[in-house]
Tab-separated table of C-alpha atoms in Angstrom:
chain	number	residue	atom	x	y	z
A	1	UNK	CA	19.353	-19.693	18.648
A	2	UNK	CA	20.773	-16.687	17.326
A	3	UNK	CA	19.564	-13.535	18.372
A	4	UNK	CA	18.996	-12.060	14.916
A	5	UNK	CA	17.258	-15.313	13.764
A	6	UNK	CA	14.725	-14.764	16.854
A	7	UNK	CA	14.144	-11.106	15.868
A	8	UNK	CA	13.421	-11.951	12.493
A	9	UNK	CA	11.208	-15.087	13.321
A	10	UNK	CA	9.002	-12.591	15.606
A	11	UNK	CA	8.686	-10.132	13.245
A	12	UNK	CA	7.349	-12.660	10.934
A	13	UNK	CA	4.773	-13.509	13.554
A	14	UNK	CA	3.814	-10.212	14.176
A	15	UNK	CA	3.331	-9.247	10.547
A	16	UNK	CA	1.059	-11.962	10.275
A	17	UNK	CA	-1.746	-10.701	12.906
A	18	UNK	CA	-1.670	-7.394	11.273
A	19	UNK	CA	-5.055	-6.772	9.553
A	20	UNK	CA	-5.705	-4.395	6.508
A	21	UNK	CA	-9.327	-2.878	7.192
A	22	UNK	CA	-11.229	-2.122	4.293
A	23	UNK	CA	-13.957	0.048	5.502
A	24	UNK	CA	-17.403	1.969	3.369
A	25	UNK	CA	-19.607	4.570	4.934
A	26	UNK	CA	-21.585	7.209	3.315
A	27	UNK	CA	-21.221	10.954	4.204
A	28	UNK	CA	-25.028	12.234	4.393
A	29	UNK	CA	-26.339	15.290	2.438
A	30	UNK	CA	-25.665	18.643	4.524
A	31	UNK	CA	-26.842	22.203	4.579
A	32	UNK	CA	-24.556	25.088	6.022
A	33	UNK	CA	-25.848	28.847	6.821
A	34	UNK	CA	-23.809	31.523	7.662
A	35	UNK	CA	-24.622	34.783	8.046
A	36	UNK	CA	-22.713	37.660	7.133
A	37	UNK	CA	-22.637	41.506	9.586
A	38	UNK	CA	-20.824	44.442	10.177
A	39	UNK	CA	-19.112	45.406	13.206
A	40	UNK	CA	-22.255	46.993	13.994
A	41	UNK	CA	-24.397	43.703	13.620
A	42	UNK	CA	-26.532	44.967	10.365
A	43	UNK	CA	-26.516	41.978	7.910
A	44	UNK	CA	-23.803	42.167	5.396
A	45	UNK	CA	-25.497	41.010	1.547
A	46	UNK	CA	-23.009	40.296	-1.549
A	47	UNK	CA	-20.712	37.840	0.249
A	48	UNK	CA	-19.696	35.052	-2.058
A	49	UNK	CA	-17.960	31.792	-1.559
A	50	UNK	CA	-15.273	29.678	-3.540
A	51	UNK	CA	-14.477	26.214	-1.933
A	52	UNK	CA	-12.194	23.689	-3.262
A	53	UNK	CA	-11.693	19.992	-2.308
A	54	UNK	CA	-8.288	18.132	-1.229
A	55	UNK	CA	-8.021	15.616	-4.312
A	56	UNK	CA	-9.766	13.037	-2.084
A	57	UNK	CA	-12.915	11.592	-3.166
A	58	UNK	CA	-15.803	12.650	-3.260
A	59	UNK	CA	-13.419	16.465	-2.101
A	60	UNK	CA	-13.918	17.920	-5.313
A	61	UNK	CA	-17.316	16.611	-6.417
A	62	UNK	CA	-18.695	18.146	-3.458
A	63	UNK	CA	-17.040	21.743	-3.802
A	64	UNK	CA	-17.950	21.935	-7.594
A	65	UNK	CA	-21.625	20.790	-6.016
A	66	UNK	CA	-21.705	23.973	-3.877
A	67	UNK	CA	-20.032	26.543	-6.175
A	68	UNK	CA	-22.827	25.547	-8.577
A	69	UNK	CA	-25.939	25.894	-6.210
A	70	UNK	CA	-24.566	28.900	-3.851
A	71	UNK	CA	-25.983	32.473	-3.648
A	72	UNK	CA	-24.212	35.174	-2.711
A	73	UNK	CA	-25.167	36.076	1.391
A	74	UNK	CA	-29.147	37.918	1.145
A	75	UNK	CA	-30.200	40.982	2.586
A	76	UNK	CA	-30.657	39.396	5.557
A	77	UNK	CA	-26.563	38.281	5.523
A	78	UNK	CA	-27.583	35.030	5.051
A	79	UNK	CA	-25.466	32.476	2.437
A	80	UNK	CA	-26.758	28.935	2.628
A	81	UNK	CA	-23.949	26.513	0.875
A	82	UNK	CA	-25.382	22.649	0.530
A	83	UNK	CA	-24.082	19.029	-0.716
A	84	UNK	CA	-25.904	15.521	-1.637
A	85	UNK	CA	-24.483	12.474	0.239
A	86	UNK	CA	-21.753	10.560	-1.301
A	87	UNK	CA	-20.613	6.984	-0.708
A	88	UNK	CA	-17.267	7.029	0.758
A	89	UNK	CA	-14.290	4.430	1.929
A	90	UNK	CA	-10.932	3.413	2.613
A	91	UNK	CA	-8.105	1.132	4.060
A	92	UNK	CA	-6.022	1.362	7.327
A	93	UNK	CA	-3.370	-1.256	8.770
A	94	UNK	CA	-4.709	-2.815	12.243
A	95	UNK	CA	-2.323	-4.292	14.831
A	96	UNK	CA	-4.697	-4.982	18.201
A	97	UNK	CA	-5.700	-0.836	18.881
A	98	UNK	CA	-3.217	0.646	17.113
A	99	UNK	CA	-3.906	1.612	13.576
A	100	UNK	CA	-1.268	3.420	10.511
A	101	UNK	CA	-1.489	3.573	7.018
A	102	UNK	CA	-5.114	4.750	6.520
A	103	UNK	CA	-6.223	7.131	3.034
A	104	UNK	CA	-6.397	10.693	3.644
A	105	UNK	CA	-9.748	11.577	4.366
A	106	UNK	CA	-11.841	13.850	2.108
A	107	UNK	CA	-12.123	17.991	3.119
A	108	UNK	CA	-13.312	20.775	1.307
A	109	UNK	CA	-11.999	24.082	2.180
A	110	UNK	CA	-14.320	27.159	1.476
A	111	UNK	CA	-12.933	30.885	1.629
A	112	UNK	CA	-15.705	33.914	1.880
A	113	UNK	CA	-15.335	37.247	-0.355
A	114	UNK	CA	-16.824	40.305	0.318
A	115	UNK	CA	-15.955	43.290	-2.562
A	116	UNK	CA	-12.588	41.372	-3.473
A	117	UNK	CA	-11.192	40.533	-0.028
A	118	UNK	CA	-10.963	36.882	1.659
A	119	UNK	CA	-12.795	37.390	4.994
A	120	UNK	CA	-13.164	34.373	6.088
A	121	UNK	CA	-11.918	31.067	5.195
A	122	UNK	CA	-10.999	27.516	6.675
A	123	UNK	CA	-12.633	23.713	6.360
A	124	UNK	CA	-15.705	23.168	5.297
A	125	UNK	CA	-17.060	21.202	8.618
A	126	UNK	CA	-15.717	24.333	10.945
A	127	UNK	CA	-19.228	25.851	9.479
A	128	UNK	CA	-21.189	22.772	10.510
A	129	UNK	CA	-23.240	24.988	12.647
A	130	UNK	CA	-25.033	28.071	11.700
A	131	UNK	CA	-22.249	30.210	12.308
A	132	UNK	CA	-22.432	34.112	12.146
A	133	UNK	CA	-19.087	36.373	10.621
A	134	UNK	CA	-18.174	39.594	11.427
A	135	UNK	CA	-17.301	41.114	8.057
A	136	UNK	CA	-14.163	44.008	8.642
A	137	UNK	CA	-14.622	47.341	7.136
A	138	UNK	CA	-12.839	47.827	4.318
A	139	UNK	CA	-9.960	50.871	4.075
């Protein structure tokens, strides 16, 4: 047999235990609070946030969600942002462990204003924890 005929007859083979995986799951409903201070740890009020999906379902649904329902941070520094559960799902190639080919998966990036200036800002699930931000003084 010809070397190239071999190659190609294995690759057939191989190609046929590769697996597409379609997969469903459902990202739950989730509540963030952050809280907002100076340098000097008294609670910074007024902060606002603007977050913005990646184009992947349900991305954008969820940051229009939050825009809507947000209040700026309280006089306690405290902003609470909050989404419902969506259903969610995808495909991926599977070849034994190894996997390729699988959809982007949804983010939401959120960026925090205080008087005009981004202090804060990065994905969504980085706040998954009440988290606390030092707020800079402004010039």
């Amino acid at each position: 047999m010809k070397p190239k005929f071999i190659l190609i007859t294995s690759i057939f083979m191989l190609s046929g235990c590769v697996a597409t995986v379609t997969w469903d799951g459902f990202t739950p409903s989730k509540s963030y609070q952050i809280t907002f201070k100076d340098q000097d740890e008294n609670p910074v009020s007024g902060v606002s946030a603007s977050c913005s999906g990646n184009g992947v379902w349900p991305s954008e649904k969820i940051a229009q969600e939050i825009n809507e329902a947000y209040k700026e941070s309280d006089p306690t520094g405290l902003l609470k942002l909050s989404h419902s559960g969506y259903e969610v799902g995808g495909t991926y190639n599977e070849f034994g462990p190894l996997t390729w080919g699988g959809n982007e998966h949804w983010k939401v990036y959120c960026k925090f204003i205080h008087r005009g200036s981004i202090i804060k800002s990065g994905e969504l699930t980085e706040f998954n924890q009440p988290v606390e931000i030092t707020v800079p003084k402004l010039i």
